[in-house]
PDB file of N, CA and C in Angstrom:
ATOM      1  N   MET G 278    -160.140  89.872 -31.212  1.00 60.00           N
ATOM      2  CA  MET G 278    -159.203  89.833 -32.312  1.00 60.00           C
ATOM      3  C   MET G 278    -157.800  89.515 -31.808  1.00 60.00           C
ATOM      4  N   ASN G 279    -157.520  89.822 -30.540  1.00 82.00           N
ATOM      5  CA  ASN G 279    -156.206  89.502 -30.000  1.00 82.00           C
ATOM      6  C   ASN G 279    -155.957  88.003 -29.990  1.00 82.00           C
ATOM      7  N   VAL G 280    -157.027  87.217 -29.785  1.00 83.00           N
ATOM      8  CA  VAL G 280    -156.890  85.765 -29.793  1.00 83.00           C
ATOM      9  C   VAL G 280    -156.488  85.296 -31.183  1.00 83.00           C
ATOM     10  N   LEU G 281    -157.126  85.821 -32.201  1.00 83.00           N
ATOM     11  CA  LEU G 281    -156.781  85.425 -33.573  1.00 83.00           C
ATOM     12  C   LEU G 281    -155.364  85.851 -33.937  1.00 83.00           C
ATOM     13  N   ALA G 282    -154.976  87.040 -33.526  1.00 86.00           N
ATOM     14  CA  ALA G 282    -153.605  87.494 -33.791  1.00 86.00           C
ATOM     15  C   ALA G 282    -152.605  86.580 -33.087  1.00 86.00           C
ATOM     16  N   GLY G 283    -152.944  86.159 -31.885  1.00 88.00           N
ATOM     17  CA  GLY G 283    -152.092  85.221 -31.158  1.00 88.00           C
ATOM     18  C   GLY G 283    -151.994  83.878 -31.862  1.00 88.00           C
ATOM     19  N   LEU G 284    -153.118  83.422 -32.406  1.00 87.00           N
ATOM     20  CA  LEU G 284    -153.108  82.163 -33.163  1.00 87.00           C
ATOM     21  C   LEU G 284    -152.252  82.275 -34.414  1.00 87.00           C
ATOM     22  N   VAL G 285    -152.358  83.391 -35.125  1.00 89.00           N
ATOM     23  CA  VAL G 285    -151.540  83.606 -36.319  1.00 89.00           C
ATOM     24  C   VAL G 285    -150.063  83.547 -35.945  1.00 89.00           C
ATOM     25  N   THR G 286    -149.688  84.230 -34.886  1.00 91.00           N
ATOM     26  CA  THR G 286    -148.296  84.229 -34.426  1.00 91.00           C
ATOM     27  C   THR G 286    -147.850  82.816 -34.053  1.00 91.00           C
ATOM     28  N   ALA G 287    -148.705  82.081 -33.353  1.00 91.00           N
ATOM     29  CA  ALA G 287    -148.365  80.717 -32.942  1.00 91.00           C
ATOM     30  C   ALA G 287    -148.189  79.804 -34.147  1.00 91.00           C
ATOM     31  N   VAL G 288    -149.074  79.916 -35.129  1.00 91.00           N
ATOM     32  CA  VAL G 288    -148.965  79.080 -36.327  1.00 91.00           C
ATOM     33  C   VAL G 288    -147.681  79.409 -37.079  1.00 91.00           C
ATOM     34  N   GLN G 289    -147.368  80.687 -37.200  1.00 92.00           N
ATOM     35  CA  GLN G 289    -146.136  81.079 -37.891  1.00 92.00           C
ATOM     36  C   GLN G 289    -144.901  80.540 -37.147  1.00 92.00           C
ATOM     37  N   ARG G 290    -144.906  80.671 -35.835  1.00 93.00           N
ATOM     38  CA  ARG G 290    -143.774  80.186 -35.031  1.00 93.00           C
ATOM     39  C   ARG G 290    -143.654  78.668 -35.141  1.00 93.00           C
ATOM     40  N   ASP G 291    -144.779  77.967 -34.981  1.00 92.00           N
ATOM     41  CA  ASP G 291    -144.759  76.506 -35.062  1.00 92.00           C
ATOM     42  C   ASP G 291    -144.310  76.038 -36.440  1.00 92.00           C
ATOM     43  N   HIS G 292    -144.741  76.748 -37.465  1.00 90.00           N
ATOM     44  CA  HIS G 292    -144.336  76.408 -38.827  1.00 90.00           C
ATOM     45  C   HIS G 292    -142.809  76.458 -38.952  1.00 90.00           C
ATOM     46  N   GLN G 293    -142.206  77.501 -38.438  1.00 93.00           N
ATOM     47  CA  GLN G 293    -140.750  77.632 -38.501  1.00 93.00           C
ATOM     48  C   GLN G 293    -140.061  76.530 -37.697  1.00 93.00           C
ATOM     49  N   VAL G 294    -140.610  76.217 -36.535  1.00 93.00           N
ATOM     50  CA  VAL G 294    -140.036  75.159 -35.696  1.00 93.00           C
ATOM     51  C   VAL G 294    -140.135  73.806 -36.397  1.00 93.00           C
ATOM     52  N   PHE G 295    -141.308  73.505 -36.968  1.00 91.00           N
ATOM     53  CA  PHE G 295    -141.489  72.223 -37.652  1.00 91.00           C
ATOM     54  C   PHE G 295    -140.591  72.114 -38.878  1.00 91.00           C
ATOM     55  N   ARG G 296    -140.432  73.213 -39.612  1.00 92.00           N
ATOM     56  CA  ARG G 296    -139.528  73.194 -40.780  1.00 92.00           C
ATOM     57  C   ARG G 296    -138.098  72.900 -40.333  1.00 92.00           C
ATOM     58  N   ALA G 297    -137.661  73.583 -39.292  1.00 92.00           N
ATOM     59  CA  ALA G 297    -136.291  73.378 -38.800  1.00 92.00           C
ATOM     60  C   ALA G 297    -136.107  71.948 -38.289  1.00 92.00           C
ATOM     61  N   ALA G 298    -137.090  71.439 -37.562  1.00 91.00           N
ATOM     62  CA  ALA G 298    -137.001  70.070 -37.042  1.00 91.00           C
ATOM     63  C   ALA G 298    -136.972  69.055 -38.183  1.00 91.00           C
ATOM     64  N   THR G 299    -137.784  69.273 -39.194  1.00 88.00           N
ATOM     65  CA  THR G 299    -137.808  68.366 -40.349  1.00 88.00           C
ATOM     66  C   THR G 299    -136.466  68.372 -41.058  1.00 88.00           C
ATOM     67  N   ARG G 300    -135.940  69.552 -41.284  1.00 87.00           N
ATOM     68  CA  ARG G 300    -134.640  69.648 -41.966  1.00 87.00           C
ATOM     69  C   ARG G 300    -133.539  68.993 -41.139  1.00 87.00           C
ATOM     70  N   SER G 301    -133.582  69.196 -39.829  1.00 88.00           N
ATOM     71  CA  SER G 301    -132.578  68.604 -38.948  1.00 88.00           C
ATOM     72  C   SER G 301    -132.679  67.074 -38.972  1.00 88.00           C
ATOM     73  N   LEU G 302    -133.890  66.577 -38.872  1.00 85.00           N
ATOM     74  CA  LEU G 302    -134.104  65.132 -38.911  1.00 85.00           C
ATOM     75  C   LEU G 302    -133.642  64.548 -40.243  1.00 85.00           C
ATOM     76  N   MET G 303    -134.012  65.211 -41.328  1.00 83.00           N
ATOM     77  CA  MET G 303    -133.671  64.683 -42.644  1.00 83.00           C
ATOM     78  C   MET G 303    -132.166  64.732 -42.893  1.00 83.00           C
ATOM     79  N   ALA G 304    -131.472  65.651 -42.251  1.00 82.00           N
ATOM     80  CA  ALA G 304    -130.014  65.744 -42.417  1.00 82.00           C
ATOM     81  C   ALA G 304    -129.318  64.533 -41.817  1.00 82.00           C
ATOM     82  N   THR G 305    -129.958  63.876 -40.859  1.00 83.00           N
ATOM     83  CA  THR G 305    -129.343  62.711 -40.225  1.00 83.00           C
ATOM     84  C   THR G 305    -129.743  61.409 -40.915  1.00 83.00           C
ATOM     85  N   TRP G 306    -130.701  61.491 -41.818  1.00 79.00           N
ATOM     86  CA  TRP G 306    -131.209  60.288 -42.481  1.00 79.00           C
ATOM     87  C   TRP G 306    -130.393  60.031 -43.729  1.00 79.00           C
ATOM     88  N   ARG G 307    -129.661  58.972 -43.740  1.00 78.00           N
ATOM     89  CA  ARG G 307    -128.797  58.629 -44.872  1.00 78.00           C
ATOM     90  C   ARG G 307    -129.536  57.680 -45.816  1.00 78.00           C
ATOM     91  N   ASP G 308    -130.319  58.241 -46.663  1.00 79.00           N
ATOM     92  CA  ASP G 308    -131.103  57.447 -47.608  1.00 79.00           C
ATOM     93  C   ASP G 308    -131.147  58.206 -48.921  1.00 79.00           C
ATOM     94  N   PRO G 309    -131.047  57.501 -50.036  1.00 78.00           N
ATOM     95  CA  PRO G 309    -131.059  58.203 -51.330  1.00 78.00           C
ATOM     96  C   PRO G 309    -132.366  58.948 -51.601  1.00 78.00           C
ATOM     97  N   HIS G 310    -133.435  58.530 -50.957  1.00 82.00           N
ATOM     98  CA  HIS G 310    -134.737  59.168 -51.188  1.00 82.00           C
ATOM     99  C   HIS G 310    -135.036  60.262 -50.167  1.00 82.00           C
ATOM    100  N   ALA G 311    -134.123  60.472 -49.240  1.00 82.00           N
ATOM    101  CA  ALA G 311    -134.367  61.427 -48.150  1.00 82.00           C
ATOM    102  C   ALA G 311    -134.600  62.835 -48.666  1.00 82.00           C
ATOM    103  N   GLU G 312    -133.838  63.260 -49.649  1.00 83.00           N
ATOM    104  CA  GLU G 312    -133.971  64.627 -50.153  1.00 83.00           C
ATOM    105  C   GLU G 312    -135.348  64.858 -50.783  1.00 83.00           C
ATOM    106  N   ARG G 313    -135.798  63.891 -51.574  1.00 87.00           N
ATOM    107  CA  ARG G 313    -137.126  64.007 -52.195  1.00 87.00           C
ATOM    108  C   ARG G 313    -138.209  63.993 -51.116  1.00 87.00           C
ATOM    109  N   PHE G 314    -138.071  63.105 -50.160  1.00 87.00           N
ATOM    110  CA  PHE G 314    -139.039  63.017 -49.074  1.00 87.00           C
ATOM    111  C   PHE G 314    -139.076  64.321 -48.276  1.00 87.00           C
ATOM    112  N   GLU G 315    -137.901  64.889 -48.011  1.00 87.00           N
ATOM    113  CA  GLU G 315    -137.832  66.162 -47.286  1.00 87.00           C
ATOM    114  C   GLU G 315    -138.576  67.255 -48.046  1.00 87.00           C
ATOM    115  N   ARG G 316    -138.359  67.341 -49.344  1.00 89.00           N
ATOM    116  CA  ARG G 316    -139.058  68.354 -50.157  1.00 89.00           C
ATOM    117  C   ARG G 316    -140.562  68.161 -50.087  1.00 89.00           C
ATOM    118  N   GLU G 317    -141.007  66.895 -50.154  1.00 91.00           N
ATOM    119  CA  GLU G 317    -142.445  66.615 -50.104  1.00 91.00           C
ATOM    120  C   GLU G 317    -143.045  66.978 -48.747  1.00 91.00           C
ATOM    121  N   VAL G 318    -142.330  66.618 -47.684  1.00 90.00           N
ATOM    122  CA  VAL G 318    -142.819  66.932 -46.333  1.00 90.00           C
ATOM    123  C   VAL G 318    -142.870  68.442 -46.128  1.00 90.00           C
ATOM    124  N   LEU G 319    -141.811  69.136 -46.534  1.00 92.00           N
ATOM    125  CA  LEU G 319    -141.779  70.596 -46.358  1.00 92.00           C
ATOM    126  C   LEU G 319    -142.848  71.277 -47.212  1.00 92.00           C
ATOM    127  N   ALA G 320    -143.075  70.770 -48.414  1.00 94.00           N
ATOM    128  CA  ALA G 320    -144.123  71.355 -49.272  1.00 94.00           C
ATOM    129  C   ALA G 320    -145.500  71.168 -48.637  1.00 94.00           C
ATOM    130  N   ALA G 321    -145.756  69.979 -48.093  1.00 94.00           N
ATOM    131  CA  ALA G 321    -147.040  69.726 -47.428  1.00 94.00           C
ATOM    132  C   ALA G 321    -147.190  70.615 -46.197  1.00 94.00           C
ATOM    133  N   LEU G 322    -146.117  70.748 -45.430  1.00 93.00           N
ATOM    134  CA  LEU G 322    -146.140  71.617 -44.251  1.00 93.00           C
ATOM    135  C   LEU G 322    -146.401  73.065 -44.640  1.00 93.00           C
ATOM    136  N   ASP G 323    -145.715  73.525 -45.678  1.00 94.00           N
ATOM    137  CA  ASP G 323    -145.917  74.903 -46.145  1.00 94.00           C
ATOM    138  C   ASP G 323    -147.368  75.125 -46.579  1.00 94.00           C
ATOM    139  N   GLN G 324    -147.910  74.166 -47.322  1.00 95.00           N
ATOM    140  CA  GLN G 324    -149.289  74.290 -47.813  1.00 95.00           C
ATOM    141  C   GLN G 324    -150.282  74.293 -46.651  1.00 95.00           C
ATOM    142  N   ASP G 325    -150.101  73.385 -45.692  1.00 94.00           N
ATOM    143  CA  ASP G 325    -151.011  73.323 -44.545  1.00 94.00           C
ATOM    144  C   ASP G 325    -150.948  74.600 -43.707  1.00 94.00           C
ATOM    145  N   SER G 326    -149.742  75.084 -43.475  1.00 93.00           N
ATOM    146  CA  SER G 326    -149.590  76.313 -42.691  1.00 93.00           C
ATOM    147  C   SER G 326    -150.203  77.501 -43.416  1.00 93.00           C
ATOM    148  N   ALA G 327    -149.983  77.580 -44.727  1.00 94.00           N
ATOM    149  CA  ALA G 327    -150.552  78.685 -45.507  1.00 94.00           C
ATOM    150  C   ALA G 327    -152.079  78.644 -45.466  1.00 94.00           C
ATOM    151  N   SER G 328    -152.653  77.451 -45.586  1.00 94.00           N
ATOM    152  CA  SER G 328    -154.111  77.321 -45.525  1.00 94.00           C
ATOM    153  C   SER G 328    -154.642  77.748 -44.161  1.00 94.00           C
ATOM    154  N   THR G 329    -153.958  77.327 -43.107  1.00 93.00           N
ATOM    155  CA  THR G 329    -154.381  77.697 -41.759  1.00 93.00           C
ATOM    156  C   THR G 329    -154.282  79.204 -41.554  1.00 93.00           C
ATOM    157  N   LEU G 330    -153.168  79.786 -41.998  1.00 93.00           N
ATOM    158  CA  LEU G 330    -153.002  81.242 -41.855  1.00 93.00           C
ATOM    159  C   LEU G 330    -154.038  82.001 -42.676  1.00 93.00           C
ATOM    160  N   ASP G 331    -154.332  81.532 -43.874  1.00 94.00           N
ATOM    161  CA  ASP G 331    -155.367  82.177 -44.693  1.00 94.00           C
ATOM    162  C   ASP G 331    -156.714  82.140 -43.992  1.00 94.00           C
ATOM    163  N   ALA G 332    -157.049  80.985 -43.412  1.00 93.00           N
ATOM    164  CA  ALA G 332    -158.331  80.856 -42.713  1.00 93.00           C
ATOM    165  C   ALA G 332    -158.381  81.781 -41.493  1.00 93.00           C
ATOM    166  N   LEU G 333    -157.285  81.858 -40.748  1.00 93.00           N
ATOM    167  CA  LEU G 333    -157.250  82.741 -39.582  1.00 93.00           C
ATOM    168  C   LEU G 333    -157.357  84.205 -39.988  1.00 93.00           C
ATOM    169  N   ARG G 334    -156.677  84.574 -41.052  1.00 92.00           N
ATOM    170  CA  ARG G 334    -156.750  85.970 -41.515  1.00 92.00           C
ATOM    171  C   ARG G 334    -158.142  86.306 -42.039  1.00 92.00           C
ATOM    172  N   GLU G 335    -158.786  85.349 -42.699  1.00 94.00           N
ATOM    173  CA  GLU G 335    -160.159  85.572 -43.163  1.00 94.00           C
ATOM    174  C   GLU G 335    -161.096  85.726 -41.969  1.00 94.00           C
ATOM    175  N   ALA G 336    -160.900  84.917 -40.939  1.00 92.00           N
ATOM    176  CA  ALA G 336    -161.715  85.037 -39.724  1.00 92.00           C
ATOM    177  C   ALA G 336    -161.491  86.387 -39.072  1.00 92.00           C
ATOM    178  N   GLU G 337    -160.234  86.852 -39.080  1.00 91.00           N
ATOM    179  CA  GLU G 337    -159.928  88.183 -38.533  1.00 91.00           C
ATOM    180  C   GLU G 337    -160.686  89.260 -39.302  1.00 91.00           C
ATOM    181  N   SER G 338    -160.699  89.155 -40.623  1.00 92.00           N
ATOM    182  CA  SER G 338    -161.394  90.140 -41.455  1.00 92.00           C
ATOM    183  C   SER G 338    -162.894  90.111 -41.202  1.00 92.00           C
ATOM    184  N   GLU G 339    -163.451  88.921 -41.124  1.00 93.00           N
ATOM    185  CA  GLU G 339    -164.888  88.796 -40.868  1.00 93.00           C
ATOM    186  C   GLU G 339    -165.243  89.361 -39.501  1.00 93.00           C
ATOM    187  N   LEU G 340    -164.410  89.094 -38.524  1.00 91.00           N
ATOM    188  CA  LEU G 340    -164.638  89.621 -37.181  1.00 91.00           C
ATOM    189  C   LEU G 340    -164.569  91.148 -37.183  1.00 91.00           C
ATOM    190  N   ALA G 341    -163.627  91.707 -37.908  1.00 90.00           N
ATOM    191  CA  ALA G 341    -163.505  93.168 -37.996  1.00 90.00           C
ATOM    192  C   ALA G 341    -164.739  93.766 -38.675  1.00 90.00           C
ATOM    193  N   ARG G 342    -165.228  93.103 -39.734  1.00 93.00           N
ATOM    194  CA  ARG G 342    -166.443  93.591 -40.405  1.00 93.00           C
ATOM    195  C   ARG G 342    -167.645  93.528 -39.474  1.00 93.00           C
ATOM    196  N   ALA G 343    -167.768  92.446 -38.720  1.00 92.00           N
ATOM    197  CA  ALA G 343    -168.887  92.315 -37.785  1.00 92.00           C
ATOM    198  C   ALA G 343    -168.796  93.367 -36.685  1.00 92.00           C
ATOM    199  N   GLU G 344    -167.585  93.597 -36.211  1.00 91.00           N
ATOM    200  CA  GLU G 344    -167.378  94.623 -35.180  1.00 91.00           C
ATOM    201  C   GLU G 344    -167.778  95.999 -35.712  1.00 91.00           C
ATOM    202  N   GLN G 345    -167.404  96.305 -36.940  1.00 92.00           N
ATOM    203  CA  GLN G 345    -167.755  97.585 -37.558  1.00 92.00           C
ATOM    204  C   GLN G 345    -169.271  97.706 -37.719  1.00 92.00           C
ATOM    205  N   ALA G 346    -169.913  96.619 -38.129  1.00 92.00           N
ATOM    206  CA  ALA G 346    -171.373  96.639 -38.280  1.00 92.00           C
ATOM    207  C   ALA G 346    -172.051  96.876 -36.933  1.00 92.00           C
ATOM    208  N   LEU G 347    -171.540  96.249 -35.889  1.00 92.00           N
ATOM    209  CA  LEU G 347    -172.117  96.459 -34.558  1.00 92.00           C
ATOM    210  C   LEU G 347    -171.924  97.889 -34.079  1.00 92.00           C
ATOM    211  N   ARG G 348    -170.750  98.442 -34.372  1.00 90.00           N
ATOM    212  CA  ARG G 348    -170.533  99.841 -34.001  1.00 90.00           C
ATOM    213  C   ARG G 348    -171.517 100.746 -34.724  1.00 90.00           C
ATOM    214  N   GLY G 349    -171.699 100.495 -36.013  1.00 89.00           N
ATOM    215  CA  GLY G 349    -172.649 101.295 -36.798  1.00 89.00           C
ATOM    216  C   GLY G 349    -174.061 101.185 -36.263  1.00 89.00           C
ATOM    217  N   ALA G 350    -174.450  99.964 -35.912  1.00 88.00           N
ATOM    218  CA  ALA G 350    -175.791  99.755 -35.358  1.00 88.00           C
ATOM    219  C   ALA G 350    -175.919 100.461 -34.016  1.00 88.00           C
ATOM    220  N   GLY G 351    -174.886 100.393 -33.200  1.00 84.00           N
ATOM    221  CA  GLY G 351    -174.915 101.064 -31.894  1.00 84.00           C
ATOM    222  C   GLY G 351    -175.015 102.574 -32.050  1.00 84.00           C
ATOM    223  N   GLU G 352    -174.281 103.122 -33.011  1.00 82.00           N
ATOM    224  CA  GLU G 352    -174.333 104.580 -33.235  1.00 82.00           C
ATOM    225  C   GLU G 352    -175.715 104.994 -33.713  1.00 82.00           C
ATOM    226  N   SER G 353    -176.355 104.167 -34.571  1.00 83.00           N
ATOM    227  CA  SER G 353    -177.696 104.516 -35.040  1.00 83.00           C
ATOM    228  C   SER G 353    -178.707 104.498 -33.897  1.00 83.00           C
ATOM    229  N   LEU G 354    -178.543 103.584 -32.980  1.00 81.00           N
ATOM    230  CA  LEU G 354    -179.462 103.504 -31.859  1.00 81.00           C
ATOM    231  C   LEU G 354    -179.310 104.705 -30.924  1.00 81.00           C
ATOM    232  N   LEU G 355    -178.088 105.234 -30.847  1.00 81.00           N
ATOM    233  CA  LEU G 355    -177.859 106.372 -29.962  1.00 81.00           C
ATOM    234  C   LEU G 355    -178.376 107.687 -30.546  1.00 81.00           C
ATOM    235  N   ARG G 356    -178.696 107.713 -31.801  1.00 75.00           N
ATOM    236  CA  ARG G 356    -179.188 108.955 -32.418  1.00 75.00           C
ATOM    237  C   ARG G 356    -180.630 109.188 -32.186  1.00 75.00           C
TER     238      ARG G 356
END
């Protein structure tokens, strides 16, 4: 589970870095459509990151359930 927690942290950190880089890049782009494009790029980035984080958190939950089931099975065998 530590690996999944590390992945969640990495995705969150990368998301913040990519958002900041996108905003910085778009601030230097002098185009009338830049603001709309920036909103679209940031919205897509937010959606992709949220989907990835949801999938990682679901995997964490499934792993925790499997771990609990294995513990239960192990305890039954010891009785």
